PDB file of N, CA, C and O in Angstrom:
ATOM      1  N   MET A   1    -152.596 193.014  35.723  1.00 84.00           N
ATOM      2  CA  MET A   1    -153.712 193.940  35.622  1.00 84.00           C
ATOM      3  C   MET A   1    -154.889 193.241  35.652  1.00 84.00           C
ATOM      4  O   MET A   1    -155.893 193.927  36.198  1.00 84.00           O
ATOM      5  N   ILE A   2    -155.160 192.063  35.122  1.00 89.00           N
ATOM      6  CA  ILE A   2    -156.459 191.389  35.265  1.00 89.00           C
ATOM      7  C   ILE A   2    -156.657 191.102  36.741  1.00 89.00           C
ATOM      8  O   ILE A   2    -157.845 190.998  37.172  1.00 89.00           O
ATOM      9  N   LYS A   3    -155.533 190.746  37.381  1.00 93.00           N
ATOM     10  CA  LYS A   3    -155.651 190.290  38.802  1.00 93.00           C
ATOM     11  C   LYS A   3    -156.296 191.536  39.482  1.00 93.00           C
ATOM     12  O   LYS A   3    -157.205 191.312  40.367  1.00 93.00           O
ATOM     13  N   LEU A   4    -155.739 192.715  39.362  1.00 92.00           N
ATOM     14  CA  LEU A   4    -156.168 193.971  39.945  1.00 92.00           C
ATOM     15  C   LEU A   4    -157.781 194.162  39.652  1.00 92.00           C
ATOM     16  O   LEU A   4    -158.517 194.501  40.542  1.00 92.00           O
ATOM     17  N   ALA A   5    -158.123 193.911  38.356  1.00 91.00           N
ATOM     18  CA  ALA A   5    -159.490 194.159  38.010  1.00 91.00           C
ATOM     19  C   ALA A   5    -160.290 193.190  38.698  1.00 91.00           C
ATOM     20  O   ALA A   5    -161.373 193.450  39.133  1.00 91.00           O
ATOM     21  N   LEU A   6    -159.852 191.887  38.958  1.00 93.00           N
ATOM     22  CA  LEU A   6    -160.839 190.912  39.580  1.00 93.00           C
ATOM     23  C   LEU A   6    -160.789 191.237  40.872  1.00 93.00           C
ATOM     24  O   LEU A   6    -162.000 191.134  41.693  1.00 93.00           O
ATOM     25  N   ILE A   7    -159.824 191.701  41.689  1.00 95.00           N
ATOM     26  CA  ILE A   7    -159.803 192.098  43.139  1.00 95.00           C
ATOM     27  C   ILE A   7    -160.810 193.247  43.314  1.00 95.00           C
ATOM     28  O   ILE A   7    -161.694 193.315  44.299  1.00 95.00           O
ATOM     29  N   SER A   8    -160.840 194.157  42.366  1.00 94.00           N
ATOM     30  CA  SER A   8    -161.778 195.241  42.384  1.00 94.00           C
ATOM     31  C   SER A   8    -163.109 194.920  42.334  1.00 94.00           C
ATOM     32  O   SER A   8    -164.030 195.333  43.034  1.00 94.00           O
ATOM     33  N   LEU A   9    -163.446 193.890  41.400  1.00 93.00           N
ATOM     34  CA  LEU A   9    -164.787 193.240  41.311  1.00 93.00           C
ATOM     35  C   LEU A   9    -165.193 192.574  42.607  1.00 93.00           C
ATOM     36  O   LEU A   9    -166.309 192.746  43.001  1.00 93.00           O
ATOM     37  N   VAL A  10    -164.348 191.906  43.221  1.00 95.00           N
ATOM     38  CA  VAL A  10    -164.601 191.263  44.501  1.00 95.00           C
ATOM     39  C   VAL A  10    -165.005 192.263  45.493  1.00 95.00           C
ATOM     40  O   VAL A  10    -165.965 191.974  46.431  1.00 95.00           O
ATOM     41  N   ILE A  11    -164.068 193.244  45.608  1.00 95.00           N
ATOM     42  CA  ILE A  11    -164.259 194.283  46.617  1.00 95.00           C
ATOM     43  C   ILE A  11    -165.671 194.959  46.412  1.00 95.00           C
ATOM     44  O   ILE A  11    -166.525 195.258  47.286  1.00 95.00           O
ATOM     45  N   ALA A  12    -166.003 195.216  44.973  1.00 95.00           N
ATOM     46  CA  ALA A  12    -167.228 195.903  44.820  1.00 95.00           C
ATOM     47  C   ALA A  12    -168.438 194.995  45.132  1.00 95.00           C
ATOM     48  O   ALA A  12    -169.446 195.436  45.775  1.00 95.00           O
ATOM     49  N   ALA A  13    -168.259 193.658  45.066  1.00 95.00           N
ATOM     50  CA  ALA A  13    -169.309 192.626  45.322  1.00 95.00           C
ATOM     51  C   ALA A  13    -169.688 192.698  46.950  1.00 95.00           C
ATOM     52  O   ALA A  13    -170.812 192.744  47.324  1.00 95.00           O
ATOM     53  N   VAL A  14    -168.484 192.727  47.618  1.00 96.00           N
ATOM     54  CA  VAL A  14    -168.576 192.842  49.205  1.00 96.00           C
ATOM     55  C   VAL A  14    -169.337 194.020  49.447  1.00 96.00           C
ATOM     56  O   VAL A  14    -170.139 194.119  50.444  1.00 96.00           O
ATOM     57  N   LEU A  15    -168.709 195.079  48.843  1.00 95.00           N
ATOM     58  CA  LEU A  15    -169.498 196.385  49.405  1.00 95.00           C
ATOM     59  C   LEU A  15    -170.955 196.436  49.019  1.00 95.00           C
ATOM     60  O   LEU A  15    -171.706 197.130  49.810  1.00 95.00           O
ATOM     61  N   ALA A  16    -171.268 195.903  47.840  1.00 95.00           N
ATOM     62  CA  ALA A  16    -172.616 195.962  47.462  1.00 95.00           C
ATOM     63  C   ALA A  16    -173.445 195.038  48.431  1.00 95.00           C
ATOM     64  O   ALA A  16    -174.620 195.463  48.787  1.00 95.00           O
ATOM     65  N   LEU A  17    -172.903 193.919  48.937  1.00 96.00           N
ATOM     66  CA  LEU A  17    -173.733 193.207  49.854  1.00 96.00           C
ATOM     67  C   LEU A  17    -173.776 193.857  51.113  1.00 96.00           C
ATOM     68  O   LEU A  17    -174.817 193.720  51.846  1.00 96.00           O
ATOM     69  N   LEU A  18    -172.929 194.631  51.563  1.00 96.00           N
ATOM     70  CA  LEU A  18    -172.980 195.515  52.788  1.00 96.00           C
ATOM     71  C   LEU A  18    -173.847 196.798  52.642  1.00 96.00           C
ATOM     72  O   LEU A  18    -173.976 197.387  53.647  1.00 96.00           O
ATOM     73  N   GLY A  19    -174.301 197.009  51.557  1.00 94.00           N
ATOM     74  CA  GLY A  19    -175.054 198.268  51.438  1.00 94.00           C
ATOM     75  C   GLY A  19    -174.361 199.445  50.981  1.00 94.00           C
ATOM     76  O   GLY A  19    -175.052 200.446  51.036  1.00 94.00           O
ATOM     77  N   PHE A  20    -173.119 199.388  50.601  1.00 94.00           N
ATOM     78  CA  PHE A  20    -172.320 200.601  50.135  1.00 94.00           C
ATOM     79  C   PHE A  20    -172.306 200.794  48.646  1.00 94.00           C
ATOM     80  O   PHE A  20    -171.430 200.395  47.901  1.00 94.00           O
ATOM     81  N   GLY A  21    -173.541 201.083  48.232  1.00 91.00           N
ATOM     82  CA  GLY A  21    -173.740 201.160  46.760  1.00 91.00           C
ATOM     83  C   GLY A  21    -172.858 202.140  45.980  1.00 91.00           C
ATOM     84  O   GLY A  21    -172.288 201.856  44.807  1.00 91.00           O
ATOM     85  N   GLY A  22    -172.661 203.198  46.600  1.00 93.00           N
ATOM     86  CA  GLY A  22    -171.736 204.341  45.847  1.00 93.00           C
ATOM     87  C   GLY A  22    -170.329 203.748  45.718  1.00 93.00           C
ATOM     88  O   GLY A  22    -169.705 204.053  44.708  1.00 93.00           O
ATOM     89  N   ALA A  23    -169.774 203.217  46.792  1.00 94.00           N
ATOM     90  CA  ALA A  23    -168.336 202.762  46.750  1.00 94.00           C
ATOM     91  C   ALA A  23    -168.224 201.539  45.733  1.00 94.00           C
ATOM     92  O   ALA A  23    -167.253 201.313  45.234  1.00 94.00           O
ATOM     93  N   ALA A  24    -169.293 200.663  45.851  1.00 95.00           N
ATOM     94  CA  ALA A  24    -169.409 199.543  45.015  1.00 95.00           C
ATOM     95  C   ALA A  24    -169.204 199.999  43.434  1.00 95.00           C
ATOM     96  O   ALA A  24    -168.532 199.428  42.764  1.00 95.00           O
ATOM     97  N   GLY A  25    -169.938 201.035  43.215  1.00 94.00           N
ATOM     98  CA  GLY A  25    -170.020 201.531  41.858  1.00 94.00           C
ATOM     99  C   GLY A  25    -168.726 201.999  41.360  1.00 94.00           C
ATOM    100  O   GLY A  25    -168.226 201.798  40.200  1.00 94.00           O
ATOM    101  N   THR A  26    -168.018 202.654  42.337  1.00 94.00           N
ATOM    102  CA  THR A  26    -166.755 203.309  42.168  1.00 94.00           C
ATOM    103  C   THR A  26    -165.716 202.101  41.887  1.00 94.00           C
ATOM    104  O   THR A  26    -164.850 202.144  40.782  1.00 94.00           O
ATOM    105  N   PHE A  27    -165.820 200.916  42.621  1.00 94.00           N
ATOM    106  CA  PHE A  27    -164.871 199.824  42.305  1.00 94.00           C
ATOM    107  C   PHE A  27    -165.124 199.180  41.132  1.00 94.00           C
ATOM    108  O   PHE A  27    -164.280 198.681  40.387  1.00 94.00           O
ATOM    109  N   VAL A  28    -166.420 199.231  40.646  1.00 95.00           N
ATOM    110  CA  VAL A  28    -166.834 198.595  39.317  1.00 95.00           C
ATOM    111  C   VAL A  28    -166.189 199.345  38.257  1.00 95.00           C
ATOM    112  O   VAL A  28    -165.686 198.870  37.260  1.00 95.00           O
ATOM    113  N   GLY A  29    -166.177 200.730  38.359  1.00 95.00           N
ATOM    114  CA  GLY A  29    -165.566 201.547  37.384  1.00 95.00           C
ATOM    115  C   GLY A  29    -164.137 201.440  37.386  1.00 95.00           C
ATOM    116  O   GLY A  29    -163.619 201.465  36.232  1.00 95.00           O
ATOM    117  N   ILE A  30    -163.468 201.156  38.441  1.00 93.00           N
ATOM    118  CA  ILE A  30    -162.021 201.026  38.403  1.00 93.00           C
ATOM    119  C   ILE A  30    -161.694 199.697  37.712  1.00 93.00           C
ATOM    120  O   ILE A  30    -160.726 199.550  36.988  1.00 93.00           O
ATOM    121  N   ALA A  31    -162.493 198.534  38.031  1.00 94.00           N
ATOM    122  CA  ALA A  31    -162.417 197.344  37.393  1.00 94.00           C
ATOM    123  C   ALA A  31    -162.607 197.424  35.881  1.00 94.00           C
ATOM    124  O   ALA A  31    -161.724 196.888  35.158  1.00 94.00           O
ATOM    125  N   LYS A  32    -163.623 198.130  35.316  1.00 95.00           N
ATOM    126  CA  LYS A  32    -163.651 198.337  33.934  1.00 95.00           C
ATOM    127  C   LYS A  32    -162.461 199.103  33.302  1.00 95.00           C
ATOM    128  O   LYS A  32    -161.950 198.531  32.173  1.00 95.00           O
ATOM    129  N   ILE A  33    -161.885 200.066  33.868  1.00 95.00           N
ATOM    130  CA  ILE A  33    -160.787 200.812  33.447  1.00 95.00           C
ATOM    131  C   ILE A  33    -159.554 199.899  33.381  1.00 95.00           C
ATOM    132  O   ILE A  33    -158.851 199.766  32.361  1.00 95.00           O
ATOM    133  N   LEU A  34    -159.354 199.176  34.424  1.00 94.00           N
ATOM    134  CA  LEU A  34    -158.191 198.232  34.518  1.00 94.00           C
ATOM    135  C   LEU A  34    -158.271 197.248  33.499  1.00 94.00           C
ATOM    136  O   LEU A  34    -157.294 196.726  32.784  1.00 94.00           O
ATOM    137  N   PHE A  35    -159.582 196.581  33.291  1.00 95.00           N
ATOM    138  CA  PHE A  35    -159.722 195.595  32.289  1.00 95.00           C
ATOM    139  C   PHE A  35    -159.561 196.102  30.849  1.00 95.00           C
ATOM    140  O   PHE A  35    -158.705 195.534  29.976  1.00 95.00           O
ATOM    141  N   GLY A  36    -160.080 197.334  30.546  1.00 96.00           N
ATOM    142  CA  GLY A  36    -159.726 197.958  29.318  1.00 96.00           C
ATOM    143  C   GLY A  36    -158.229 198.235  29.072  1.00 96.00           C
ATOM    144  O   GLY A  36    -157.774 197.891  27.941  1.00 96.00           O
ATOM    145  N   ILE A  37    -157.547 198.722  30.070  1.00 96.00           N
ATOM    146  CA  ILE A  37    -155.975 198.847  29.912  1.00 96.00           C
ATOM    147  C   ILE A  37    -155.307 197.333  29.647  1.00 96.00           C
ATOM    148  O   ILE A  37    -154.370 197.431  28.779  1.00 96.00           O
ATOM    149  N   ALA A  38    -155.804 196.489  30.254  1.00 95.00           N
ATOM    150  CA  ALA A  38    -155.199 195.081  30.294  1.00 95.00           C
ATOM    151  C   ALA A  38    -155.332 194.597  28.806  1.00 95.00           C
ATOM    152  O   ALA A  38    -154.430 194.059  28.155  1.00 95.00           O
ATOM    153  N   ILE A  39    -156.562 194.804  28.231  1.00 96.00           N
ATOM    154  CA  ILE A  39    -156.848 194.448  26.817  1.00 96.00           C
ATOM    155  C   ILE A  39    -155.996 195.213  25.811  1.00 96.00           C
ATOM    156  O   ILE A  39    -155.465 194.553  24.832  1.00 96.00           O
ATOM    157  N   VAL A  40    -155.931 196.409  26.024  1.00 97.00           N
ATOM    158  CA  VAL A  40    -155.022 197.364  25.118  1.00 97.00           C
ATOM    159  C   VAL A  40    -153.671 196.917  25.084  1.00 97.00           C
ATOM    160  O   VAL A  40    -152.935 196.776  24.115  1.00 97.00           O
ATOM    161  N   LEU A  41    -153.056 196.726  26.310  1.00 96.00           N
ATOM    162  CA  LEU A  41    -151.690 196.210  26.424  1.00 96.00           C
ATOM    163  C   LEU A  41    -151.399 194.852  25.784  1.00 96.00           C
ATOM    164  O   LEU A  41    -150.564 194.557  25.160  1.00 96.00           O
ATOM    165  N   PHE A  42    -152.445 194.047  26.019  1.00 96.00           N
ATOM    166  CA  PHE A  42    -152.333 192.589  25.422  1.00 96.00           C
ATOM    167  C   PHE A  42    -152.258 192.728  23.923  1.00 96.00           C
ATOM    168  O   PHE A  42    -151.486 192.056  23.302  1.00 96.00           O
ATOM    169  N   LEU A  43    -153.028 193.476  23.222  1.00 97.00           N
ATOM    170  CA  LEU A  43    -153.138 193.758  21.905  1.00 97.00           C
ATOM    171  C   LEU A  43    -151.812 194.376  21.382  1.00 97.00           C
ATOM    172  O   LEU A  43    -151.254 193.918  20.248  1.00 97.00           O
ATOM    173  N   ILE A  44    -151.279 195.347  22.026  1.00 97.00           N
ATOM    174  CA  ILE A  44    -150.144 195.905  21.729  1.00 97.00           C
ATOM    175  C   ILE A  44    -148.866 194.937  21.697  1.00 97.00           C
ATOM    176  O   ILE A  44    -148.182 194.948  20.823  1.00 97.00           O
ATOM    177  N   PHE A  45    -148.823 194.162  22.828  1.00 96.00           N
ATOM    178  CA  PHE A  45    -147.719 193.222  22.937  1.00 96.00           C
ATOM    179  C   PHE A  45    -147.823 192.144  21.928  1.00 96.00           C
ATOM    180  O   PHE A  45    -146.921 191.499  21.645  1.00 96.00           O
ATOM    181  N   LEU A  46    -149.246 191.593  21.598  1.00 95.00           N
ATOM    182  CA  LEU A  46    -149.258 190.708  20.564  1.00 95.00           C
ATOM    183  C   LEU A  46    -148.889 191.128  19.341  1.00 95.00           C
ATOM    184  O   LEU A  46    -148.154 190.365  18.610  1.00 95.00           O
ATOM    185  N   VAL A  47    -149.008 192.343  18.910  1.00 94.00           N
ATOM    186  CA  VAL A  47    -148.633 192.904  17.583  1.00 94.00           C
ATOM    187  C   VAL A  47    -147.121 192.952  17.628  1.00 94.00           C
ATOM    188  O   VAL A  47    -146.531 192.583  16.689  1.00 94.00           O
ATOM    189  N   LEU A  48    -146.549 193.311  18.652  1.00 93.00           N
ATOM    190  CA  LEU A  48    -145.207 193.583  18.643  1.00 93.00           C
ATOM    191  C   LEU A  48    -144.350 192.187  18.754  1.00 93.00           C
ATOM    192  O   LEU A  48    -143.388 191.969  17.977  1.00 93.00           O
ATOM    193  N   GLY A  49    -145.091 191.055  19.409  1.00 91.00           N
ATOM    194  CA  GLY A  49    -144.410 189.808  19.400  1.00 91.00           C
ATOM    195  C   GLY A  49    -144.595 189.092  17.996  1.00 91.00           C
ATOM    196  O   GLY A  49    -143.657 188.472  17.576  1.00 91.00           O
ATOM    197  N   ILE A  50    -145.627 189.392  17.234  1.00 91.00           N
ATOM    198  CA  ILE A  50    -145.843 188.926  15.935  1.00 91.00           C
ATOM    199  C   ILE A  50    -144.746 189.560  15.077  1.00 91.00           C
ATOM    200  O   ILE A  50    -144.067 188.803  14.188  1.00 91.00           O
ATOM    201  N   MET A  51    -144.566 190.811  15.047  1.00 89.00           N
ATOM    202  CA  MET A  51    -143.620 191.659  14.375  1.00 89.00           C
ATOM    203  C   MET A  51    -142.150 190.987  14.602  1.00 89.00           C
ATOM    204  O   MET A  51    -141.257 190.911  13.739  1.00 89.00           O
ATOM    205  N   ALA A  52    -141.875 190.873  15.943  1.00 88.00           N
ATOM    206  CA  ALA A  52    -140.464 190.369  16.145  1.00 88.00           C
ATOM    207  C   ALA A  52    -140.363 189.049  15.728  1.00 88.00           C
ATOM    208  O   ALA A  52    -139.189 188.658  15.344  1.00 88.00           O
ATOM    209  N   GLY A  53    -141.224 188.248  15.757  1.00 81.00           N
ATOM    210  CA  GLY A  53    -141.237 186.771  15.332  1.00 81.00           C
ATOM    211  C   GLY A  53    -141.025 186.754  13.861  1.00 81.00           C
ATOM    212  O   GLY A  53    -140.230 185.852  13.374  1.00 81.00           O
ATOM    213  N   LYS A  54    -141.597 187.521  13.195  1.00 78.00           N
ATOM    214  CA  LYS A  54    -141.272 187.677  11.676  1.00 78.00           C
ATOM    215  C   LYS A  54    -139.818 188.216  11.453  1.00 78.00           C
ATOM    216  O   LYS A  54    -139.189 187.670  10.469  1.00 78.00           O
ATOM    217  N   GLY A  55    -139.552 189.084  12.187  1.00 74.00           N
ATOM    218  CA  GLY A  55    -138.020 189.559  12.011  1.00 74.00           C
ATOM    219  C   GLY A  55    -136.991 188.548  12.255  1.00 74.00           C
ATOM    220  O   GLY A  55    -135.988 188.380  11.578  1.00 74.00           O
ATOM    221  N   VAL A  56    -137.225 187.723  13.307  1.00 70.00           N
ATOM    222  CA  VAL A  56    -136.326 186.624  13.637  1.00 70.00           C
ATOM    223  C   VAL A  56    -136.362 185.562  12.568  1.00 70.00           C
ATOM    224  O   VAL A  56    -135.360 185.061  12.124  1.00 70.00           O
ATOM    225  N   LYS A  57    -137.653 185.259  12.001  1.00 70.00           N
ATOM    226  CA  LYS A  57    -137.850 184.275  10.997  1.00 70.00           C
ATOM    227  C   LYS A  57    -137.043 184.777   9.687  1.00 70.00           C
ATOM    228  O   LYS A  57    -136.387 183.958   8.960  1.00 70.00           O
ATOM    229  N   ASP A  58    -137.045 185.984   9.353  1.00 70.00           N
ATOM    230  CA  ASP A  58    -136.450 186.518   8.290  1.00 70.00           C
ATOM    231  C   ASP A  58    -134.936 186.502   8.269  1.00 70.00           C
ATOM    232  O   ASP A  58    -134.251 186.250   7.426  1.00 70.00           O
ATOM    233  N   ALA A  59    -134.446 186.729   9.567  1.00 70.00           N
ATOM    234  CA  ALA A  59    -133.075 186.754   9.877  1.00 70.00           C
ATOM    235  C   ALA A  59    -132.386 185.390   9.822  1.00 70.00           C
ATOM    236  O   ALA A  59    -131.391 185.143   9.321  1.00 70.00           O
ATOM    237  N   ILE A  60    -133.294 184.445  10.139  1.00 72.00           N
ATOM    238  CA  ILE A  60    -132.732 182.984  10.093  1.00 72.00           C
ATOM    239  C   ILE A  60    -132.732 182.386   8.702  1.00 72.00           C
ATOM    240  O   ILE A  60    -131.677 181.888   8.342  1.00 72.00           O
ATOM    241  N   ASP A  61    -133.722 182.759   7.888  1.00 62.00           N
ATOM    242  CA  ASP A  61    -133.781 182.356   6.471  1.00 62.00           C
ATOM    243  C   ASP A  61    -132.718 182.925   5.577  1.00 62.00           C
ATOM    244  O   ASP A  61    -132.023 183.501   5.362  1.00 62.00           O
TER     245      ASP A  61
END
């Protein structure tokens, strides 16, 4: 997900250099959305991983 956000930012930079401001703005918006989704998914999986780790630790003890 982060990779797609970075690709979108590179495309936006190239478009901005070529003078396509509207398309560049669109790609920046896409990059922001993808980055936000990646952060939310990271936090969800972090919490799930911590909870699963505690469950395994309790089962072993």
